[in-house]
Amino acid sequence: MGLALAAFGWSADQFWRSTHHEFVAMCEARQQMNKRPD
């Protein structure tokens, strides 16, 4: 939950209402955003 609140800017309510798929998609999107350009 801390990751969703701190890194994604979600509220606690958004975290608890999200699905596992939505949370994983946000993690993957964050990884892509922080990737080094090749």
PDB file of N, CA and C in Angstrom:
ATOM      1  N   MET A   1       0.820  -1.181   0.000  1.00  0.00           N
ATOM      2  CA  MET A   1       0.000   0.000   0.000  1.00  0.00           C
ATOM      3  C   MET A   1       0.867   1.248   0.000  1.00  0.00           C
ATOM      4  N   GLY A   2       1.987   1.198   0.686  1.00  0.00           N
ATOM      5  CA  GLY A   2       2.881   2.354   0.736  1.00  0.00           C
ATOM      6  C   GLY A   2       3.373   2.769  -0.642  1.00  0.00           C
ATOM      7  N   LEU A   3       3.672   1.799  -1.487  1.00  0.00           N
ATOM      8  CA  LEU A   3       4.119   2.097  -2.844  1.00  0.00           C
ATOM      9  C   LEU A   3       3.025   2.826  -3.619  1.00  0.00           C
ATOM     10  N   ALA A   4       1.804   2.347  -3.518  1.00  0.00           N
ATOM     11  CA  ALA A   4       0.692   2.976  -4.233  1.00  0.00           C
ATOM     12  C   ALA A   4       0.474   4.412  -3.760  1.00  0.00           C
ATOM     13  N   LEU A   5       0.584   4.646  -2.467  1.00  0.00           N
ATOM     14  CA  LEU A   5       0.369   5.987  -1.929  1.00  0.00           C
ATOM     15  C   LEU A   5       1.530   6.911  -2.269  1.00  0.00           C
ATOM     16  N   ALA A   6       2.751   6.451  -2.060  1.00  0.00           N
ATOM     17  CA  ALA A   6       3.918   7.319  -2.240  1.00  0.00           C
ATOM     18  C   ALA A   6       4.327   7.488  -3.697  1.00  0.00           C
ATOM     19  N   ALA A   7       4.426   6.403  -4.431  1.00  0.00           N
ATOM     20  CA  ALA A   7       4.947   6.483  -5.804  1.00  0.00           C
ATOM     21  C   ALA A   7       3.871   6.786  -6.840  1.00  0.00           C
ATOM     22  N   PHE A   8       2.673   6.277  -6.626  1.00  0.00           N
ATOM     23  CA  PHE A   8       1.620   6.447  -7.624  1.00  0.00           C
ATOM     24  C   PHE A   8       0.703   7.617  -7.306  1.00  0.00           C
ATOM     25  N   GLY A   9       0.748   8.097  -6.067  1.00  0.00           N
ATOM     26  CA  GLY A   9      -0.129   9.193  -5.677  1.00  0.00           C
ATOM     27  C   GLY A   9      -1.568   8.762  -5.436  1.00  0.00           C
ATOM     28  N   TRP A  10      -1.772   7.469  -5.243  1.00  0.00           N
ATOM     29  CA  TRP A  10      -3.124   6.966  -4.986  1.00  0.00           C
ATOM     30  C   TRP A  10      -3.524   7.290  -3.558  1.00  0.00           C
ATOM     31  N   SER A  11      -4.820   7.407  -3.335  1.00  0.00           N
ATOM     32  CA  SER A  11      -5.336   7.506  -1.972  1.00  0.00           C
ATOM     33  C   SER A  11      -5.501   6.078  -1.450  1.00  0.00           C
ATOM     34  N   ALA A  12      -5.693   5.939  -0.144  1.00  0.00           N
ATOM     35  CA  ALA A  12      -5.914   4.605   0.422  1.00  0.00           C
ATOM     36  C   ALA A  12      -7.159   3.977  -0.198  1.00  0.00           C
ATOM     37  N   ASP A  13      -8.182   4.779  -0.428  1.00  0.00           N
ATOM     38  CA  ASP A  13      -9.414   4.273  -1.036  1.00  0.00           C
ATOM     39  C   ASP A  13      -9.150   3.756  -2.452  1.00  0.00           C
ATOM     40  N   GLN A  14      -8.349   4.484  -3.222  1.00  0.00           N
ATOM     41  CA  GLN A  14      -8.021   4.021  -4.575  1.00  0.00           C
ATOM     42  C   GLN A  14      -7.283   2.692  -4.520  1.00  0.00           C
ATOM     43  N   PHE A  15      -6.365   2.561  -3.576  1.00  0.00           N
ATOM     44  CA  PHE A  15      -5.617   1.310  -3.438  1.00  0.00           C
ATOM     45  C   PHE A  15      -6.554   0.149  -3.134  1.00  0.00           C
ATOM     46  N   TRP A  16      -7.425   0.311  -2.163  1.00  0.00           N
ATOM     47  CA  TRP A  16      -8.301  -0.783  -1.750  1.00  0.00           C
ATOM     48  C   TRP A  16      -9.357  -1.107  -2.799  1.00  0.00           C
ATOM     49  N   ARG A  17      -9.712  -0.153  -3.657  1.00  0.00           N
ATOM     50  CA  ARG A  17     -10.695  -0.414  -4.706  1.00  0.00           C
ATOM     51  C   ARG A  17     -10.061  -0.948  -5.993  1.00  0.00           C
ATOM     52  N   SER A  18      -8.745  -0.855  -6.103  1.00  0.00           N
ATOM     53  CA  SER A  18      -8.078  -1.313  -7.327  1.00  0.00           C
ATOM     54  C   SER A  18      -8.006  -2.840  -7.354  1.00  0.00           C
ATOM     55  N   THR A  19      -7.881  -3.349  -8.559  1.00  0.00           N
ATOM     56  CA  THR A  19      -7.699  -4.793  -8.719  1.00  0.00           C
ATOM     57  C   THR A  19      -6.206  -5.103  -8.730  1.00  0.00           C
ATOM     58  N   HIS A  20      -5.892  -6.359  -8.591  1.00  0.00           N
ATOM     59  CA  HIS A  20      -4.489  -6.785  -8.663  1.00  0.00           C
ATOM     60  C   HIS A  20      -3.904  -6.389 -10.017  1.00  0.00           C
ATOM     61  N   HIS A  21      -4.682  -6.571 -11.067  1.00  0.00           N
ATOM     62  CA  HIS A  21      -4.233  -6.238 -12.421  1.00  0.00           C
ATOM     63  C   HIS A  21      -3.893  -4.745 -12.538  1.00  0.00           C
ATOM     64  N   GLU A  22      -4.711  -3.881 -11.973  1.00  0.00           N
ATOM     65  CA  GLU A  22      -4.448  -2.437 -12.036  1.00  0.00           C
ATOM     66  C   GLU A  22      -3.163  -2.077 -11.300  1.00  0.00           C
ATOM     67  N   PHE A  23      -2.954  -2.693 -10.140  1.00  0.00           N
ATOM     68  CA  PHE A  23      -1.746  -2.415  -9.367  1.00  0.00           C
ATOM     69  C   PHE A  23      -0.496  -2.882 -10.119  1.00  0.00           C
ATOM     70  N   VAL A  24      -0.548  -4.069 -10.680  1.00  0.00           N
ATOM     71  CA  VAL A  24       0.597  -4.599 -11.432  1.00  0.00           C
ATOM     72  C   VAL A  24       0.853  -3.741 -12.663  1.00  0.00           C
ATOM     73  N   ALA A  25      -0.204  -3.308 -13.330  1.00  0.00           N
ATOM     74  CA  ALA A  25      -0.048  -2.447 -14.503  1.00  0.00           C
ATOM     75  C   ALA A  25       0.638  -1.143 -14.122  1.00  0.00           C
ATOM     76  N   MET A  26       0.299  -0.583 -12.979  1.00  0.00           N
ATOM     77  CA  MET A  26       0.954   0.649 -12.522  1.00  0.00           C
ATOM     78  C   MET A  26       2.434   0.384 -12.219  1.00  0.00           C
ATOM     79  N   CYS A  27       2.740  -0.738 -11.618  1.00  0.00           N
ATOM     80  CA  CYS A  27       4.142  -1.080 -11.338  1.00  0.00           C
ATOM     81  C   CYS A  27       4.927  -1.215 -12.636  1.00  0.00           C
ATOM     82  N   GLU A  28       4.345  -1.880 -13.618  1.00  0.00           N
ATOM     83  CA  GLU A  28       5.025  -2.050 -14.902  1.00  0.00           C
ATOM     84  C   GLU A  28       5.196  -0.718 -15.619  1.00  0.00           C
ATOM     85  N   ALA A  29       4.191   0.128 -15.551  1.00  0.00           N
ATOM     86  CA  ALA A  29       4.288   1.455 -16.175  1.00  0.00           C
ATOM     87  C   ALA A  29       5.392   2.269 -15.515  1.00  0.00           C
ATOM     88  N   ARG A  30       5.491   2.188 -14.198  1.00  0.00           N
ATOM     89  CA  ARG A  30       6.537   2.922 -13.471  1.00  0.00           C
ATOM     90  C   ARG A  30       7.913   2.408 -13.866  1.00  0.00           C
ATOM     91  N   GLN A  31       8.048   1.098 -14.037  1.00  0.00           N
ATOM     92  CA  GLN A  31       9.326   0.528 -14.461  1.00  0.00           C
ATOM     93  C   GLN A  31       9.707   1.055 -15.837  1.00  0.00           C
ATOM     94  N   GLN A  32       8.759   1.097 -16.745  1.00  0.00           N
ATOM     95  CA  GLN A  32       9.029   1.595 -18.093  1.00  0.00           C
ATOM     96  C   GLN A  32       9.426   3.069 -18.065  1.00  0.00           C
ATOM     97  N   MET A  33       8.770   3.851 -17.230  1.00  0.00           N
ATOM     98  CA  MET A  33       9.076   5.285 -17.139  1.00  0.00           C
ATOM     99  C   MET A  33      10.488   5.525 -16.603  1.00  0.00           C
ATOM    100  N   ASN A  34      10.969   4.635 -15.746  1.00  0.00           N
ATOM    101  CA  ASN A  34      12.266   4.816 -15.119  1.00  0.00           C
ATOM    102  C   ASN A  34      13.401   4.076 -15.823  1.00  0.00           C
ATOM    103  N   LYS A  35      13.087   3.449 -16.945  1.00  0.00           N
ATOM    104  CA  LYS A  35      14.113   2.718 -17.705  1.00  0.00           C
ATOM    105  C   LYS A  35      15.083   3.683 -18.351  1.00  0.00           C
ATOM    106  N   ARG A  36      16.323   3.276 -18.424  1.00  0.00           N
ATOM    107  CA  ARG A  36      17.325   4.068 -19.135  1.00  0.00           C
ATOM    108  C   ARG A  36      17.075   4.009 -20.633  1.00  0.00           C
ATOM    109  N   PRO A  37      17.188   5.114 -21.315  1.00  0.00           N
ATOM    110  CA  PRO A  37      17.050   5.056 -22.774  1.00  0.00           C
ATOM    111  C   PRO A  37      18.234   4.279 -23.375  1.00  0.00           C
ATOM    112  N   ASP A  38      17.963   3.472 -24.334  1.00  0.00           N
ATOM    113  CA  ASP A  38      19.039   2.678 -24.970  1.00  0.00           C
ATOM    114  C   ASP A  38      19.778   3.476 -26.002  1.00  0.00           C
TER     115      ASP A  38
END
